[in-house]
Short mmCIF file of C-alpha atoms in Angstrom, two decimals:
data_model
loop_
_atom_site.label_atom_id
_atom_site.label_comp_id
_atom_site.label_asym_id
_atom_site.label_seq_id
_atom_site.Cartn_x
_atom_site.Cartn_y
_atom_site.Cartn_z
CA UNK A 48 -101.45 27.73 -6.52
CA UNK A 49 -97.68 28.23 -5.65
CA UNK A 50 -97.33 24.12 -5.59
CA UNK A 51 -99.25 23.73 -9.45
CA UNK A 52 -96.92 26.56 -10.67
CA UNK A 53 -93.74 24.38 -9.26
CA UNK A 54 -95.81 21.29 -10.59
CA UNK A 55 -95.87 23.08 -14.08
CA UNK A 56 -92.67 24.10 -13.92
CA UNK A 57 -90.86 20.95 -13.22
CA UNK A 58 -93.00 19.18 -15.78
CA UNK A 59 -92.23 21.75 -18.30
CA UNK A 60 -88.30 21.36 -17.34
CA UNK A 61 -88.24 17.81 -17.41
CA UNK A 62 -89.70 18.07 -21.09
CA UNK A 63 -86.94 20.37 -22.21
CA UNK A 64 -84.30 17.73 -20.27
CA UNK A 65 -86.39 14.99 -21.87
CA UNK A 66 -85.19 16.10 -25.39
CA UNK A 67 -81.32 16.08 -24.69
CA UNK A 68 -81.35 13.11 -22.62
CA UNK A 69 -83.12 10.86 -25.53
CA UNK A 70 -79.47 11.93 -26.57
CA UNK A 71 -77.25 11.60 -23.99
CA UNK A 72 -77.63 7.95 -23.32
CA UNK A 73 -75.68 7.89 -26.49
CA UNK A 74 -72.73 9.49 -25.65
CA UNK A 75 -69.72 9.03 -23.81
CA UNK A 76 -67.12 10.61 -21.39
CA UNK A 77 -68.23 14.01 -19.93
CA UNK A 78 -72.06 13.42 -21.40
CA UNK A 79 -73.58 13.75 -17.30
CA UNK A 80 -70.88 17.08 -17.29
CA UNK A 81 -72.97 18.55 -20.70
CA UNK A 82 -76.53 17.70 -19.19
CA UNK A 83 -75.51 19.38 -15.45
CA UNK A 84 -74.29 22.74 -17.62
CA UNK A 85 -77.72 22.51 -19.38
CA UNK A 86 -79.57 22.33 -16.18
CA UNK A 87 -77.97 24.27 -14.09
CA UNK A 88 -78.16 27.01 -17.35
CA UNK A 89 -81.99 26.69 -16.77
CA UNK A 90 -81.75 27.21 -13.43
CA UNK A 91 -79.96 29.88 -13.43
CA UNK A 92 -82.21 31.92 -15.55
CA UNK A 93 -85.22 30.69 -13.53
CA UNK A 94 -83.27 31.95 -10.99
CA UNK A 95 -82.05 35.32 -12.06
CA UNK A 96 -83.43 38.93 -10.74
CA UNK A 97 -85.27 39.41 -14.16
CA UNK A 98 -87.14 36.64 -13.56
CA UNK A 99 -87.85 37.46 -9.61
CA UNK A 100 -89.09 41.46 -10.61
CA UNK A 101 -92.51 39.97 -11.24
CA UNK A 102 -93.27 37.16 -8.98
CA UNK A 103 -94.72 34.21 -11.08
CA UNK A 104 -97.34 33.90 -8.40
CA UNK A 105 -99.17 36.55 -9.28
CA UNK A 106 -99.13 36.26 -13.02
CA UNK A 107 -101.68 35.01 -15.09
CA UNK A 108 -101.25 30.90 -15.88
CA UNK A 109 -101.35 31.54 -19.71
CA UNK A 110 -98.64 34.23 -19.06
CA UNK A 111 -96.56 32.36 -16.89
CA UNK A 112 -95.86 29.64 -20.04
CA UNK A 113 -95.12 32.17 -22.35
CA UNK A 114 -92.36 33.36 -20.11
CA UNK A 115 -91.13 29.83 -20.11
CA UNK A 116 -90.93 29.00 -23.54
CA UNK A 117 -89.14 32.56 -24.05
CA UNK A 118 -87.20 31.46 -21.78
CA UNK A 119 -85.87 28.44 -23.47
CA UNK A 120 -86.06 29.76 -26.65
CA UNK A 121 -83.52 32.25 -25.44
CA UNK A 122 -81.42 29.08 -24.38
CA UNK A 123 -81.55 27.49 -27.51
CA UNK A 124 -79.69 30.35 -28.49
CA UNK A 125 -76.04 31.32 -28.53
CA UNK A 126 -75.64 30.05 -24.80
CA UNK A 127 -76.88 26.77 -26.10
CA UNK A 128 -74.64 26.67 -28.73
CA UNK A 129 -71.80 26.99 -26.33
CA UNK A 130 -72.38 24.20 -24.14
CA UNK A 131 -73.12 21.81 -27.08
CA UNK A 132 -71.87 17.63 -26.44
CA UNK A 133 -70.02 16.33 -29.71
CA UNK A 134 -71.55 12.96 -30.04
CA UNK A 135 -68.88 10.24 -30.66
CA UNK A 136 -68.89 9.48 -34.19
CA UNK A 137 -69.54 5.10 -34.70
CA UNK A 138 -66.69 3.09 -34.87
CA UNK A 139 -65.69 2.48 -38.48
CA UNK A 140 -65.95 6.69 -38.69
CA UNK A 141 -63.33 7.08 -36.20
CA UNK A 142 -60.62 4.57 -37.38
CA UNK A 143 -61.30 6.19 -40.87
CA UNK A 144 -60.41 9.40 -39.17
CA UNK A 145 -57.48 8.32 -37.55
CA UNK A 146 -56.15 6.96 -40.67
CA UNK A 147 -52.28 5.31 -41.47
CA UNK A 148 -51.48 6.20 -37.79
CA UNK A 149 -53.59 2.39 -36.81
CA UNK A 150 -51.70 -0.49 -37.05
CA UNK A 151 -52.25 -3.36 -39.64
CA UNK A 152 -54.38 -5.65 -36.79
CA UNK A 153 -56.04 -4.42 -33.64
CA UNK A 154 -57.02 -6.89 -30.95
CA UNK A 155 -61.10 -7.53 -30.16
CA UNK A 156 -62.24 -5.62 -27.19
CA UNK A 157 -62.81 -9.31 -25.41
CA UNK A 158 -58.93 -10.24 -25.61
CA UNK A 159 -57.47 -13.52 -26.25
CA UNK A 160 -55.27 -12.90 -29.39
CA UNK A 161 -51.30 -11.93 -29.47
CA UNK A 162 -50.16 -9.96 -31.58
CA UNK A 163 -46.92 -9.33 -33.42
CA UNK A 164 -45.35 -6.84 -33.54
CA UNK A 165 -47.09 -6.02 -30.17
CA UNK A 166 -48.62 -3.21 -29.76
CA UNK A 167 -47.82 -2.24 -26.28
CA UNK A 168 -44.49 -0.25 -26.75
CA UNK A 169 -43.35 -0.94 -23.25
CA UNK A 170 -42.90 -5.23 -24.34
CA UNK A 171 -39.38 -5.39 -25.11
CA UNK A 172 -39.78 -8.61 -27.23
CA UNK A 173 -42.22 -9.56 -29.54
CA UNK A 174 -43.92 -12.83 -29.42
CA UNK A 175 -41.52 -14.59 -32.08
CA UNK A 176 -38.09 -12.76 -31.81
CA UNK A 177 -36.47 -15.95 -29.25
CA UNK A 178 -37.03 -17.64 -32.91
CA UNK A 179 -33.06 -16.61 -33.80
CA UNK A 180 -31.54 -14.15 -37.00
CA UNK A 181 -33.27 -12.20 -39.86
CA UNK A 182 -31.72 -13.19 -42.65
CA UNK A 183 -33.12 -15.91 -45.02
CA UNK A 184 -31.17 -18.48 -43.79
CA UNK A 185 -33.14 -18.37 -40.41
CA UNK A 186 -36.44 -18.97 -42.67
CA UNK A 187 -36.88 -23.08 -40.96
CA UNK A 188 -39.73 -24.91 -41.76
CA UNK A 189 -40.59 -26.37 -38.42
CA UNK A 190 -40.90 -29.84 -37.87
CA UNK A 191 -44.65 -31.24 -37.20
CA UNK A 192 -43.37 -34.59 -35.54
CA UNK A 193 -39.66 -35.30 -35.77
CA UNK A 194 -39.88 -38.72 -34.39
CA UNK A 195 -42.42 -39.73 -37.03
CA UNK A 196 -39.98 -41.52 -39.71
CA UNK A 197 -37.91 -43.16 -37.27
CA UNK A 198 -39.96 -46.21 -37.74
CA UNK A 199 -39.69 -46.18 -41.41
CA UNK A 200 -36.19 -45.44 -41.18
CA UNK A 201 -35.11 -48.47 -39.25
CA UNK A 202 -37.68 -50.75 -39.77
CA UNK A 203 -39.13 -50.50 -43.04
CA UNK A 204 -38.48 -54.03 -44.00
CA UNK A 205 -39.20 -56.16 -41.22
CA UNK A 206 -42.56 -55.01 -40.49
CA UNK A 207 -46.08 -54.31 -41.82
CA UNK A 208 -47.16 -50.59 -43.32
CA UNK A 209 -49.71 -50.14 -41.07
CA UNK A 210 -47.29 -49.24 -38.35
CA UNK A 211 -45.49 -47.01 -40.59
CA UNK A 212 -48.88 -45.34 -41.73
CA UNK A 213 -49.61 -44.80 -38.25
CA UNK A 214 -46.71 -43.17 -37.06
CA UNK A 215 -46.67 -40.95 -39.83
CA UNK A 216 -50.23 -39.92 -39.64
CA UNK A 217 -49.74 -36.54 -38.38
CA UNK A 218 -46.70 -36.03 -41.24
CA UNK A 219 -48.29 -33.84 -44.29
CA UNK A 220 -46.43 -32.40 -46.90
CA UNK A 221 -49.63 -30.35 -48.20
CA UNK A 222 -51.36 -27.08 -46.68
CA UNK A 223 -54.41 -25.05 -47.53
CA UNK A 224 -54.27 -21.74 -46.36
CA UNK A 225 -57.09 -18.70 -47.10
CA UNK A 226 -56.32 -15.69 -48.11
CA UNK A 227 -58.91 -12.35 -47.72
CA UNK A 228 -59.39 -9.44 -49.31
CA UNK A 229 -59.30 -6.28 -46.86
CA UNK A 230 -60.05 -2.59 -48.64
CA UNK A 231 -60.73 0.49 -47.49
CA UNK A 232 -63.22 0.78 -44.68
CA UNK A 233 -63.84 -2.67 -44.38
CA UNK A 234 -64.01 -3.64 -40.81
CA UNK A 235 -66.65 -6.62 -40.92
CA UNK A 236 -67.29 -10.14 -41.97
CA UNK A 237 -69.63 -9.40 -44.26
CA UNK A 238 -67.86 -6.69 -45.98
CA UNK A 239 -64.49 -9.09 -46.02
CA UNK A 240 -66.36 -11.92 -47.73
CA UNK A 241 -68.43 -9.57 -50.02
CA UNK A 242 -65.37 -8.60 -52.36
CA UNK A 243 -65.65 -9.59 -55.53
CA UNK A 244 -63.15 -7.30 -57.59
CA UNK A 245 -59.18 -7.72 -57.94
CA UNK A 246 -57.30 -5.00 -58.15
CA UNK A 247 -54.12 -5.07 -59.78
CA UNK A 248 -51.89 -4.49 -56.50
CA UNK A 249 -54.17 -7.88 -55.46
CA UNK A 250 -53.33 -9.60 -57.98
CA UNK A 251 -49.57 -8.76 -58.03
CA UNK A 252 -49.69 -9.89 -54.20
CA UNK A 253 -51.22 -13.22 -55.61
CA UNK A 254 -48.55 -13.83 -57.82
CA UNK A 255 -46.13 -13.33 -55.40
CA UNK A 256 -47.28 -16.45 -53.35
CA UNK A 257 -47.79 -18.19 -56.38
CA UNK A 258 -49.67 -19.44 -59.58
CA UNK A 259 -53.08 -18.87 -60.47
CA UNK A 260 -54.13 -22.18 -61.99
CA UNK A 261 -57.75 -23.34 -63.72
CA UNK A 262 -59.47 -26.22 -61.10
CA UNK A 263 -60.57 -28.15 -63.69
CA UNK A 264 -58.56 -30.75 -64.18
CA UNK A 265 -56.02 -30.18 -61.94
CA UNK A 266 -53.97 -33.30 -60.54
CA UNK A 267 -51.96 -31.14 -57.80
CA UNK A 268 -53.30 -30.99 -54.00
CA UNK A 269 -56.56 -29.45 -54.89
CA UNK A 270 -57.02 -28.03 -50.66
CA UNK A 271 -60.62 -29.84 -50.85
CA UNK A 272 -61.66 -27.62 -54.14
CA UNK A 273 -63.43 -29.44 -57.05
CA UNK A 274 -61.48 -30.03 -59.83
CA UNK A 275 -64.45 -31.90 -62.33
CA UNK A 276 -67.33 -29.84 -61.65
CA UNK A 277 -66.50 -25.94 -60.87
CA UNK A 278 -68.65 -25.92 -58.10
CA UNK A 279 -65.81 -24.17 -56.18
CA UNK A 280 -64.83 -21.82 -58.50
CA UNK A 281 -63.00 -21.61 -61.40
CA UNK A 282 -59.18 -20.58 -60.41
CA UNK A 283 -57.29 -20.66 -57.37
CA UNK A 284 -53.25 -20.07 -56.69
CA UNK A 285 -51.36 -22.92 -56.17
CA UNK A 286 -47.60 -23.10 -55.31
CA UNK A 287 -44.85 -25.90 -54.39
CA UNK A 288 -42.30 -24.85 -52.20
CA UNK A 289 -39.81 -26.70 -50.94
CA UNK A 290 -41.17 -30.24 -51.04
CA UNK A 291 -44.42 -29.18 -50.06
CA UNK A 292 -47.56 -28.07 -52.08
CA UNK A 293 -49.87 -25.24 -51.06
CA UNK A 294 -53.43 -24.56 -52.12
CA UNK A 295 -54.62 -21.37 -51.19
CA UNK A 296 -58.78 -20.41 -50.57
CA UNK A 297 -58.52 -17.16 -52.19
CA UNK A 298 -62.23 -15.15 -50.99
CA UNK A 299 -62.50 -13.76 -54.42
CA UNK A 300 -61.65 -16.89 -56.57
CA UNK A 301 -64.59 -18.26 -54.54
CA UNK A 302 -68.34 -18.50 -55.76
CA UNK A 303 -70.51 -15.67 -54.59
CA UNK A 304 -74.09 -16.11 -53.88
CA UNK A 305 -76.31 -12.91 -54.72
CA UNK A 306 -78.19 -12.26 -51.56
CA UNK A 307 -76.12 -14.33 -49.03
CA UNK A 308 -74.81 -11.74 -46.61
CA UNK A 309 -72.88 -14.41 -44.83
CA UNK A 310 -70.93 -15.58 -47.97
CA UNK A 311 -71.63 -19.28 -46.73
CA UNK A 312 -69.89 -20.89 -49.85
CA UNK A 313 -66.87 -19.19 -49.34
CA UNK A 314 -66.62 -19.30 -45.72
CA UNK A 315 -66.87 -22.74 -45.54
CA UNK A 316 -63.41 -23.02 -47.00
CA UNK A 317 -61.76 -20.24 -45.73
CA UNK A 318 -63.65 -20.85 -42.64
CA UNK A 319 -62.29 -24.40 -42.39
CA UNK A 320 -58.78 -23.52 -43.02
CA UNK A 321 -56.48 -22.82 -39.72
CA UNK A 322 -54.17 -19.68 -40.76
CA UNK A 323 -55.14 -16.95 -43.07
CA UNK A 324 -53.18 -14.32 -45.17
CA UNK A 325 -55.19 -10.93 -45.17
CA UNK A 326 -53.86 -8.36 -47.84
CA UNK A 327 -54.90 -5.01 -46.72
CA UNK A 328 -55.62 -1.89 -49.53
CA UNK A 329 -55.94 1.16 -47.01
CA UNK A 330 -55.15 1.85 -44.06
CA UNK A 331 -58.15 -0.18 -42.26
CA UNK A 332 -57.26 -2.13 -39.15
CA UNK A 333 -57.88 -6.24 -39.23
CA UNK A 334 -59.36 -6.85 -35.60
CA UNK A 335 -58.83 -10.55 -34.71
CA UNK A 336 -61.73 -11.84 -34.46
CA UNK A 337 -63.91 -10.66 -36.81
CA UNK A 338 -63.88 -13.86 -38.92
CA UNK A 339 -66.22 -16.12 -36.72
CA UNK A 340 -64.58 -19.84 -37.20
CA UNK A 341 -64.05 -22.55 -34.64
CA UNK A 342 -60.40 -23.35 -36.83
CA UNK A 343 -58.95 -20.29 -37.84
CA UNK A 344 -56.56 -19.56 -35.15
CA UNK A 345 -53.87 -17.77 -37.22
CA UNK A 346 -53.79 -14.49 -39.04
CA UNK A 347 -50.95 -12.78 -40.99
CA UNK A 348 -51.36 -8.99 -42.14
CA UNK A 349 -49.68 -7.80 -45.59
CA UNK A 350 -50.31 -4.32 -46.52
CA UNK A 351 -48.58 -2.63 -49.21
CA UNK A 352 -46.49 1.08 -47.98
CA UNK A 353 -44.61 3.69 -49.67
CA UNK A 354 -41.52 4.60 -47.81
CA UNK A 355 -40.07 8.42 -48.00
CA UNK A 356 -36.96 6.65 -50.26
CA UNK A 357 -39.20 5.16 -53.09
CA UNK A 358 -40.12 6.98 -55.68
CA UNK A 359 -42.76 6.96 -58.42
CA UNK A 360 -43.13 4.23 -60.96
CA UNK A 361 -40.70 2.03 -58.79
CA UNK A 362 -40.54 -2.33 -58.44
CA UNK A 363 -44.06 -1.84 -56.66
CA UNK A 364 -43.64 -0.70 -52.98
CA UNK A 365 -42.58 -2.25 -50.14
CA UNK A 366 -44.82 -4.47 -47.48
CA UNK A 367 -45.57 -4.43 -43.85
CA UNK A 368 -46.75 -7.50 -42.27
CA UNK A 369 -47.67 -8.37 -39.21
CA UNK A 370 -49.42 -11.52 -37.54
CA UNK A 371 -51.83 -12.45 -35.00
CA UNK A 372 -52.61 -15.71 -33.34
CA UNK A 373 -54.97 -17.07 -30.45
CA UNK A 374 -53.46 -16.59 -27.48
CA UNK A 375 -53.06 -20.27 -26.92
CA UNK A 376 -51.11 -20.74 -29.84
CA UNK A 377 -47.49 -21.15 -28.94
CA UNK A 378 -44.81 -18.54 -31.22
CA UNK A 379 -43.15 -19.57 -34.40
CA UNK A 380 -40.46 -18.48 -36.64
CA UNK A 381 -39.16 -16.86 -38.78
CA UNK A 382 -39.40 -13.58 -36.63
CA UNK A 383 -40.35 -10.15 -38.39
CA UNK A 384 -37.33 -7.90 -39.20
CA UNK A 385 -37.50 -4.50 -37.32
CA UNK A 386 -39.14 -2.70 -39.01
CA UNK A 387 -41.43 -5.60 -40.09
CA UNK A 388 -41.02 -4.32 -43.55
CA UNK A 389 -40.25 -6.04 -46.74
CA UNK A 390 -38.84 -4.33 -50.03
CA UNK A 391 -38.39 -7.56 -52.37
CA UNK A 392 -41.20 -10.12 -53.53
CA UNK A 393 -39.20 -12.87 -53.43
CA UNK A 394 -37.70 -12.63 -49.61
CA UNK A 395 -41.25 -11.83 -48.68
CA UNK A 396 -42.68 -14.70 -50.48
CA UNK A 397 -40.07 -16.88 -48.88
CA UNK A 398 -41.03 -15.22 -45.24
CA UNK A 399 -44.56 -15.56 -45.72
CA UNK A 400 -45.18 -19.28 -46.96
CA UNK A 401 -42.07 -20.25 -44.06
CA UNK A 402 -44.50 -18.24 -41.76
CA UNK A 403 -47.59 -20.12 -42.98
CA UNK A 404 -47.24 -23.92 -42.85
CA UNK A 405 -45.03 -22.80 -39.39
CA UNK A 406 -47.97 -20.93 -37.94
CA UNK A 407 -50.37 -24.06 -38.86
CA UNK A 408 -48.18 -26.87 -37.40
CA UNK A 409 -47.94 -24.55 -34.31
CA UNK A 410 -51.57 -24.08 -34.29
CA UNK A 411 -52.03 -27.55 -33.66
CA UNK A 412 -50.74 -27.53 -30.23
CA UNK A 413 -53.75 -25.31 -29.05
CA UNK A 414 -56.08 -26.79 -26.86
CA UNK A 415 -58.80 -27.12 -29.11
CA UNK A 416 -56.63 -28.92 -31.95
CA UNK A 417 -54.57 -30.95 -28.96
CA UNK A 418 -58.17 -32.40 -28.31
CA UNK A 419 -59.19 -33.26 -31.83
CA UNK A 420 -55.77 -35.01 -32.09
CA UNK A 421 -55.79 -37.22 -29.20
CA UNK A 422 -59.37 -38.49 -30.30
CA UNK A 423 -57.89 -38.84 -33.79
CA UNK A 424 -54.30 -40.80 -32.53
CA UNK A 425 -57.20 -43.04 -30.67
CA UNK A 426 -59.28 -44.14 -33.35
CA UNK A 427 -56.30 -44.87 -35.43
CA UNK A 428 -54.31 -46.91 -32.71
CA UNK A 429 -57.67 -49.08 -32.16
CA UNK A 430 -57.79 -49.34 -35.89
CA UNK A 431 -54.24 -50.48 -35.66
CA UNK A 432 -54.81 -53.09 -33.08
CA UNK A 433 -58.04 -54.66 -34.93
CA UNK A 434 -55.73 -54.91 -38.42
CA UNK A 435 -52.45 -56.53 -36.70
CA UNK A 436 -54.90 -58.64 -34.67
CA UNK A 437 -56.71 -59.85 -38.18
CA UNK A 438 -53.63 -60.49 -39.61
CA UNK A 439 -52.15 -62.81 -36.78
CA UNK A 440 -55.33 -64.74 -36.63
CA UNK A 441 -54.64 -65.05 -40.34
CA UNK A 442 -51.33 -66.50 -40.17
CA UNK A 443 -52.52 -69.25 -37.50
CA UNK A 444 -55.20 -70.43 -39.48
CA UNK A 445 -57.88 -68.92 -37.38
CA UNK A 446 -61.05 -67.26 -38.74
CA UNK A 447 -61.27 -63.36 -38.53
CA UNK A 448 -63.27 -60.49 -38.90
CA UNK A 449 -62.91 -58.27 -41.43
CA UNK A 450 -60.06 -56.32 -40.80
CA UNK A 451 -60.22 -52.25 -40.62
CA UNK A 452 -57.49 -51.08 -42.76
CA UNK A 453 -55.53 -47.52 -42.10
CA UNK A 454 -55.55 -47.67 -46.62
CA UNK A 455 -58.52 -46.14 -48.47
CA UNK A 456 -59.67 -47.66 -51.64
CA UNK A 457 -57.27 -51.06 -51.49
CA UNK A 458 -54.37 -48.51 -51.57
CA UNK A 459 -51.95 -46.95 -49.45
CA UNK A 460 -52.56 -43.74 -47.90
CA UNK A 461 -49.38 -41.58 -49.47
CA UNK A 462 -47.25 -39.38 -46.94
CA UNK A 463 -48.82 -36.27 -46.64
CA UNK A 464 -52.45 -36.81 -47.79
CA UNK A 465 -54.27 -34.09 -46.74
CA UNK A 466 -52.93 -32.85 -42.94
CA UNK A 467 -54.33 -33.13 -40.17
CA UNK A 468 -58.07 -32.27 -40.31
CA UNK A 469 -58.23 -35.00 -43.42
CA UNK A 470 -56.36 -37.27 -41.06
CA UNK A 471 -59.04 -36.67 -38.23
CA UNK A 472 -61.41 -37.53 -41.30
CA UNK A 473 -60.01 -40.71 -41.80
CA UNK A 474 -59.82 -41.46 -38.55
CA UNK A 475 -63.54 -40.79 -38.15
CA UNK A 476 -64.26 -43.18 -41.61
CA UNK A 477 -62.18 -46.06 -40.16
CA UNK A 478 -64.12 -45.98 -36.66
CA UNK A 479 -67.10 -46.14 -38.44
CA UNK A 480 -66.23 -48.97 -40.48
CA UNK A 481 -65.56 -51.24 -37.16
CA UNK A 482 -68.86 -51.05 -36.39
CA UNK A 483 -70.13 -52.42 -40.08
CA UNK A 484 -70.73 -55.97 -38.56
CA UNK A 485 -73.43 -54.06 -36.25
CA UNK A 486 -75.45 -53.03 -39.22
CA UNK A 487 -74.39 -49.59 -38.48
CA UNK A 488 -73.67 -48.12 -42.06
CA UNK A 489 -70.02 -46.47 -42.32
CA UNK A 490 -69.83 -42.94 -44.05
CA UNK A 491 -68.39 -42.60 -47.66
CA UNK A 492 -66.21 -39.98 -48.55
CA UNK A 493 -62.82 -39.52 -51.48
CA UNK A 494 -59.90 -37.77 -51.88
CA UNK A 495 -58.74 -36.48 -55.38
CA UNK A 496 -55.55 -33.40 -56.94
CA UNK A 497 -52.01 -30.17 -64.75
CA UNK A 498 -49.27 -28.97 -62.64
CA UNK A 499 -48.81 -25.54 -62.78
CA UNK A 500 -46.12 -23.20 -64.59
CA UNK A 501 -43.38 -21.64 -62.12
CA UNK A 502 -44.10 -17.75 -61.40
CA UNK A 503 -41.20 -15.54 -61.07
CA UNK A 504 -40.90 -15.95 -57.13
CA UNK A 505 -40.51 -19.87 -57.09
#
């Protein structure tokens, strides 16, 4: 009898454990402290003298579990209350919680991003302060190949393009660049690519990095948007800046499919693109990872601040930026101002498309991109070889093959056509068309670009 009344009551007990810890596999930290206090709070009333006056032994069985369930209806009482576990609240509660003290990125919990300025207090320098001053002056635009025009330079009349085209190759004088839309409490993909509204601080960020422009019909570097059909949209912001032109995949410019959590005609641009601008309304954190994209290795941060000094109705606030990169990806200038804190559009503007097509030429010496290049410089030097080799069997009268040409469409390929992934394209097209007298069918593909007015930053 005495071993079914321990029998019952350990049953009973694990039954009343049973419906905490269905709970306390979700929680964290002192969860095991929370369920010992429970148990041993059982215990102890099992345990007391009340309990021992009238030994359970000689009790009826029906009377026996009524004295248990008083018993922990008594402990779902105010000693209950006392001992209660706060569960964690989910992730996107507690940042919400913690509010403007996060800062503008966090890194993912699996590593392998810097980030600038760093957040670990104790790292004296941040990742691009060896870069030299502050001041505009400092504001280089790097270099992707310095040695690429010395050909051209010297030898520009005593020998044929093609050895010009190929050393230039990796020389572009256009970049695409996304930019998302980050509000308030947004913390995933989904929710990032999912924005369809502009607000007006949005669009005064826009116009800041330059000029919102109608696709159709454009003739400017179009950043592989269609310009004759509006099947990419029908604006985007475009900007020149010193020499250069700049197309930039704004998310919300971008056609949204009803239905598509995934956003897969937007991401494949942004997605494609190497460095991102994020503009941040709130006080959400960016984590760095949470775009998924085998080329995006570059983030920069802009979120809009009011400093104690400014007051209402003022030239529109000041911004804090901050950037992010793979951890493979080597630094690059300009270096943020301490604090990294801007108060004018047009040194910002400056800072951030310097800090753009910088970030993207360093991205390319990442080991992923330093991969893709080599196979790229190696189609194009075979490609080489087979067209100076046609064109000597030429000039002694010998019969050829047809010669693989580094032109599309009977034309020159002009300097900067694309960068580096259309380069890679090209590459890709040219291989393919050495293998044409095998029957093996080459791929097709084209390359197209009213300029737009100046905005009050350029």
């Amino acid at each position: 009898m005495e071993g079914r009344n321990e029998k019952l009551f350990s049953r009973k007990r694990s039954f009343t454990f049973g419906a905490y810890g269905g709970i306390d596999k979700f929680i964290t930290g002192n969860e095991s402290s929370c369920a010992e206090s429970v148990g041993h709070s059982i215990l102890d009333i099992l345990d007391s003298p009340s309990s021992e006056a009238k030994p359970l032994t000689s009790a009826p069985s029906s009377q026996k579990v009524t004295e248990l369930f008083a018993i922990i209806e008594k402990l779902q009482g105010s000693r209950l209350d006392e001992q209660r576990c706060e569960f964690p609240p989910p992730l996107k509660t507690r940042l919400l919680k913690i509010g403007d003290g996060l800062p503008l990125i966090l890194p993912p919990k699996s590593g392998g991003y810097w980030i600038d300025p760093p957040l670990d207090r104790h790292v004296e320098t941040s990742p691009t302060l060896s870069q030299g001053g502050f001041g505009l002056e400092s504001y280089d635009i790097m270099e992707r190949d310095s040695e690429a025009k010395v050909y051209q330079e010297f030898f520009r009349h005593r020998a044929p393009e093609v050895i010009m085209a190929f050393d230039e190759h990796r020389v572009s004088q256009n970049f695409k660049f996304g930019v998302l839309y980050q509000r308030e409490g947004q913390l995933t993909e989904e929710d990032i690519l999912s924005n369809n509204e502009e607000s007006e601080e949005f669009l005064e960020f826009l116009s800041i990095l330059g000029q919102t422009v109608k696709l159709q019909g454009f003739t400017g570097f179009r950043g592989g948007l269609d310009v004759s059909h509006g099947q990419t949209g029908n604006e985007a912001v475009f900007t020149s800046f010193h020499g250069r032109e700049i197309m930039f995949h704004v998310v919300t410019k971008l056609p949204f499919t009803e239905g598509d959590t995934q956003q897969l005609q937007r991401k494949r641009h942004i997605g494609n693109d190497i460095v991102a601008l994020v503009y941040q309304e709130g006080h959400t954190p960016f984590i760095s990872d949470v775009i998924r994209s085998h080329f995006l290795h570059c983030f920069i941060a802009v979120r809009r601040i009011k400093r104690e000094n400014e007051g209402e109705g003022g030239d529109g606030g000041s911004f804090q930026v901050s950037i992010t990169a793979r951890e493979d990806v080597p630094p690059f200038g300009p270096p943020l101002p301490t604090p990294p804190i801007f108060t004018e559009g047009s040194v910002l503007r400056e800072f951030l498309l310097t800090k753009l097509i910088n970030a993207e030429i360093s991205c390319y010496k990442a080991e992923k991109f330093s991969r893709l290049e080599s196979r790229t410089r190696s189609c194009l030097l075979e490609a080489l070889r087979s067209e100076l080799s046609s064109r000597s069997q030429c000039m002694l009268g010998e019969p050829s093959l047809p010669s693989v040409s580094l032109t599309e469409g009977g034309r020159s390929v002009p300097e900067g056509g694309g960068g580096f992934i259309e380069n890679f394209k090209r590459a890709i097209r040219v291989r393919s068309h050495s293998f044409d007298t095998l029957g093996v069918p080459k791929k097709a593909g084209g390359v197209a670009g009213q300029r737009p007015k100046v905005s009050k930053y350029q």
